N, CA, C and O atoms as a DFTB+ gen file, in Angstrom:
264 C
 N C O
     1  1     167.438     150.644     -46.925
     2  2     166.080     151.172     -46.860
     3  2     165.603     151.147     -45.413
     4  3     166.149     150.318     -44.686
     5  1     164.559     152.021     -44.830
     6  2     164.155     151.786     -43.939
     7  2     162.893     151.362     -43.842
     8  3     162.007     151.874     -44.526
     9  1     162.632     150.261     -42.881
    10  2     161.716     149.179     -43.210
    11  2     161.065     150.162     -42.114
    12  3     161.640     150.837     -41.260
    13  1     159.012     149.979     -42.536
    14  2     158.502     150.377     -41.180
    15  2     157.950     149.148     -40.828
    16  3     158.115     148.489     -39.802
    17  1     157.325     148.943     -41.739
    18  2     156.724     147.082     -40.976
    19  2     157.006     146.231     -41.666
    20  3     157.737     146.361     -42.647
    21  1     156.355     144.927     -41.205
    22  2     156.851     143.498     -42.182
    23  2     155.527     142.627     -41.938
    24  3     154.890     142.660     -40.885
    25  1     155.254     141.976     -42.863
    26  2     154.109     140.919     -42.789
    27  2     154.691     139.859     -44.269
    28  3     154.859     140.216     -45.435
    29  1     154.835     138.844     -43.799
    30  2     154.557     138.065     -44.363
    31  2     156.025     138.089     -45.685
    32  3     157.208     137.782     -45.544
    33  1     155.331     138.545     -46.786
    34  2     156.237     138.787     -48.338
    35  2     156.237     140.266     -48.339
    36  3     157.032     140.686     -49.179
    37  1     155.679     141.120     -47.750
    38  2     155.214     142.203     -48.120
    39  2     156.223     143.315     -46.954
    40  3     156.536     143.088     -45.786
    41  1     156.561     144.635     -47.897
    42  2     157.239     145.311     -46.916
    43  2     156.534     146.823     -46.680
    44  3     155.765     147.308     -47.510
    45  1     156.889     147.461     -45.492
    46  2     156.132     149.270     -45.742
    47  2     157.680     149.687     -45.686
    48  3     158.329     149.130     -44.800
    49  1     158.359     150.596     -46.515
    50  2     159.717     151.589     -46.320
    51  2     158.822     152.586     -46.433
    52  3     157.609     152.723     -46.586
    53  1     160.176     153.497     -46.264
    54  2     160.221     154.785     -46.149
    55  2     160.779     155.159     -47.875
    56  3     162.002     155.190     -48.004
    57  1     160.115     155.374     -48.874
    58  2     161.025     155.957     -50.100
    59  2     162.077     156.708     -50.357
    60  3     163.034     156.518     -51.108
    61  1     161.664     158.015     -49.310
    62  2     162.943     158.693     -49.727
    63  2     162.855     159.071     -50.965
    64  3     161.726     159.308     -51.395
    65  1     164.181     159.246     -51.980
    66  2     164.104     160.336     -53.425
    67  2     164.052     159.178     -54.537
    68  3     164.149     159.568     -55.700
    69  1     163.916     157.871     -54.327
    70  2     163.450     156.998     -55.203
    71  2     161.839     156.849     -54.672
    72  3     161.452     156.401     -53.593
    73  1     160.943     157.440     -55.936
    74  2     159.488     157.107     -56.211
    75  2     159.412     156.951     -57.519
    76  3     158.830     157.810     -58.181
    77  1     159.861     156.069     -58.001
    78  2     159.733     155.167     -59.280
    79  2     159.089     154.029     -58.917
    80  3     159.616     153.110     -58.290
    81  1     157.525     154.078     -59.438
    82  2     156.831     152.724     -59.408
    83  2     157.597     151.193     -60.276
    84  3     157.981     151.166     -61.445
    85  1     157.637     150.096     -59.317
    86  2     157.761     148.962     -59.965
    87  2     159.598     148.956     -60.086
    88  3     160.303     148.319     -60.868
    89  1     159.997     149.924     -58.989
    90  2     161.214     149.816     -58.810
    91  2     162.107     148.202     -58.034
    92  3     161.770     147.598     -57.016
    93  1     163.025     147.966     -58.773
    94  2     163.642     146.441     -58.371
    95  2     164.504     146.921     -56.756
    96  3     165.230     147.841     -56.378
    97  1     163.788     145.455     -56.065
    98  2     164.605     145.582     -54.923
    99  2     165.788     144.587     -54.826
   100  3     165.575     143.419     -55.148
   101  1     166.743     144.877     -54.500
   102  2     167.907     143.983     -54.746
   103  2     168.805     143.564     -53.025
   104  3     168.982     144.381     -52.122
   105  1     169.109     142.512     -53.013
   106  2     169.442     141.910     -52.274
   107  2     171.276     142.200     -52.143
   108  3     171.761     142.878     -53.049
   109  1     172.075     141.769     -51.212
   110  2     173.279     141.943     -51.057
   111  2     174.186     141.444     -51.957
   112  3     175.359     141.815     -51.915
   113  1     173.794     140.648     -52.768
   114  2     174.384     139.738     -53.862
   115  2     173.953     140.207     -55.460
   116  3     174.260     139.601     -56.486
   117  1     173.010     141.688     -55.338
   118  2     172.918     141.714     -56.570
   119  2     171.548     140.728     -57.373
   120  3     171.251     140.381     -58.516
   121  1     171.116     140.604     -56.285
   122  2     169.692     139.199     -56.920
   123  2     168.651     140.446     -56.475
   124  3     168.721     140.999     -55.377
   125  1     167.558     140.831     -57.645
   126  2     166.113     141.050     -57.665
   127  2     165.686     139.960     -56.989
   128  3     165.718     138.765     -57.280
   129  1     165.119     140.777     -55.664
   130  2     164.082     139.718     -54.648
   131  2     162.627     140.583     -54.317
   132  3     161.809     140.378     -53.421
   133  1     162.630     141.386     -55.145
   134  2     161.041     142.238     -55.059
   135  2     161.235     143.475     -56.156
   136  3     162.086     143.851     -56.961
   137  1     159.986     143.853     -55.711
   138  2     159.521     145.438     -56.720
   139  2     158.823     146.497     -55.623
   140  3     158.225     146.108     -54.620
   141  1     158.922     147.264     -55.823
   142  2     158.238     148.946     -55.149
   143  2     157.002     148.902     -55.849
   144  3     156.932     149.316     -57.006
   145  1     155.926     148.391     -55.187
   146  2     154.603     148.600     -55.946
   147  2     153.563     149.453     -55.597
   148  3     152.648     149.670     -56.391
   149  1     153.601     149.911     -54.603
   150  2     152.681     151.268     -54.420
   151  2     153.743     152.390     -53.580
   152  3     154.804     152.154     -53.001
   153  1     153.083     153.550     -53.747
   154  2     153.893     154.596     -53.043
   155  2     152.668     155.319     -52.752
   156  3     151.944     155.523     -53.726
   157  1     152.222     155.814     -51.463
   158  2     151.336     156.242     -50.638
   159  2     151.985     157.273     -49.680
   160  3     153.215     157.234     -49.696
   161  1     151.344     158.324     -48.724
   162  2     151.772     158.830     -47.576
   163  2     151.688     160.579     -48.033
   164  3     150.927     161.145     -48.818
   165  1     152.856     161.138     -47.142
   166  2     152.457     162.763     -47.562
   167  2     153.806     162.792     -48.931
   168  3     154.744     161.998     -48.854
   169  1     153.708     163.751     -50.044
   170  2     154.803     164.227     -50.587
   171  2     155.654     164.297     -50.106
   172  3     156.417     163.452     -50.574
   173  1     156.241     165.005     -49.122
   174  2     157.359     165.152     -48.317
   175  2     158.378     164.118     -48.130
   176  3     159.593     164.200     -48.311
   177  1     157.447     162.822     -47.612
   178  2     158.287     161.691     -47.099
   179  2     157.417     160.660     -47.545
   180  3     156.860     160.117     -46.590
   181  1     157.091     160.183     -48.678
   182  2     156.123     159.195     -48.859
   183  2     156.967     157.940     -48.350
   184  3     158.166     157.769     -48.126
   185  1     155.690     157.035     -48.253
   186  2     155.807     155.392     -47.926
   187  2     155.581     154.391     -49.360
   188  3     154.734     154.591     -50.230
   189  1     156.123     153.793     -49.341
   190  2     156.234     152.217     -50.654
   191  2     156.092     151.006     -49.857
   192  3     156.784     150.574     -48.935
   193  1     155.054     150.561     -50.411
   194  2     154.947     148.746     -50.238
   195  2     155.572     148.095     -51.102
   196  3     155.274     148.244     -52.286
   197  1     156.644     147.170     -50.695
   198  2     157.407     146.422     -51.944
   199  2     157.086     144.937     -51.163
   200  3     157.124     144.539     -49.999
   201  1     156.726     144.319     -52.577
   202  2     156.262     142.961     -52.837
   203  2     157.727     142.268     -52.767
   204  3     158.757     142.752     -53.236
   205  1     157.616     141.162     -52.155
   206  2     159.007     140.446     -52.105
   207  2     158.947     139.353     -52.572
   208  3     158.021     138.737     -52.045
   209  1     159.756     138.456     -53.715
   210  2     159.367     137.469     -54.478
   211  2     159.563     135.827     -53.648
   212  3     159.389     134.663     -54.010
   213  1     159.906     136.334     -52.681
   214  2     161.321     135.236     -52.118
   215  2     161.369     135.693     -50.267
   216  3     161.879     136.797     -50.080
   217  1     160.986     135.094     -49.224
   218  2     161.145     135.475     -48.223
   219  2     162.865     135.738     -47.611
   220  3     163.723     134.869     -47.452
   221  1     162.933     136.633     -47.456
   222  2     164.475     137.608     -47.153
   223  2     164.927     137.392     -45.728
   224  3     164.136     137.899     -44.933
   225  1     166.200     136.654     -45.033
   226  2     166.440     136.726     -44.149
   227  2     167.283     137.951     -43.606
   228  3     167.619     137.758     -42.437
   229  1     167.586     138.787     -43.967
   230  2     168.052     139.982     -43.537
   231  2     167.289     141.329     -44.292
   232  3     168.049     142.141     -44.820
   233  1     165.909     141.571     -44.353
   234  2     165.655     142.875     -45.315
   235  2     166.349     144.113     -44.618
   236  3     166.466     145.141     -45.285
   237  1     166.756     144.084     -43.484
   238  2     167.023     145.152     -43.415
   239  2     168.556     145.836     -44.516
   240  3     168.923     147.011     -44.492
   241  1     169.235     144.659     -45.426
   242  2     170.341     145.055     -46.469
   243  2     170.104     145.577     -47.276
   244  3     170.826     146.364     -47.889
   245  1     168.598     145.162     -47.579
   246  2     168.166     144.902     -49.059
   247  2     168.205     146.784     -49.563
   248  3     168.053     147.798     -48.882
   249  1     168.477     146.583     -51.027
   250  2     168.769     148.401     -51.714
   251  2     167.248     148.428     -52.672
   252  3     166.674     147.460     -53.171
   253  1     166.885     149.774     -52.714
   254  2     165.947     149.859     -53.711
   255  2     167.084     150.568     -54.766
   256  3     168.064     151.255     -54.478
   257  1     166.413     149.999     -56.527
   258  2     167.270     150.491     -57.300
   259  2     166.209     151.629     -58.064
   260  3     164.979     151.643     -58.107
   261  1     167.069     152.422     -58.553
   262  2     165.979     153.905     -59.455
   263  2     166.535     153.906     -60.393
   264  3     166.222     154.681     -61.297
């Protein structure tokens, strides 16, 4: 995924052709470590805030699943 910012638990990506609300984010091992909970921005290229359950030392691995 491509991350645009980071704060805290909380992430901004880039969606891309997964915009399925409450989509599982999964870690390199196959572990749910968040959800896709809003999707905002233009149609074209919207943005998703995904809630992270668990602070992630590498998000930049992490997969959204659809």
């Amino acid at each position: 995924i491509e991350i645009v910012h980071k704060l805290n638990k909380q992430l901004v990506i880039r969606v891309g052709q997964c915009t399925k609300m409450k989509a599982k984010i999964i870690d390199q091992d196959n572990r749910t470590v968040g959800r896709l909970m809003k999707i905002f921005g233009p149609v074209t290229n919207p943005y998703g805030l995904i809630s992270l359950s668990e602070e992630v030392s590498e998000p930049e691995k992490l997969r959204l699943t659809c």
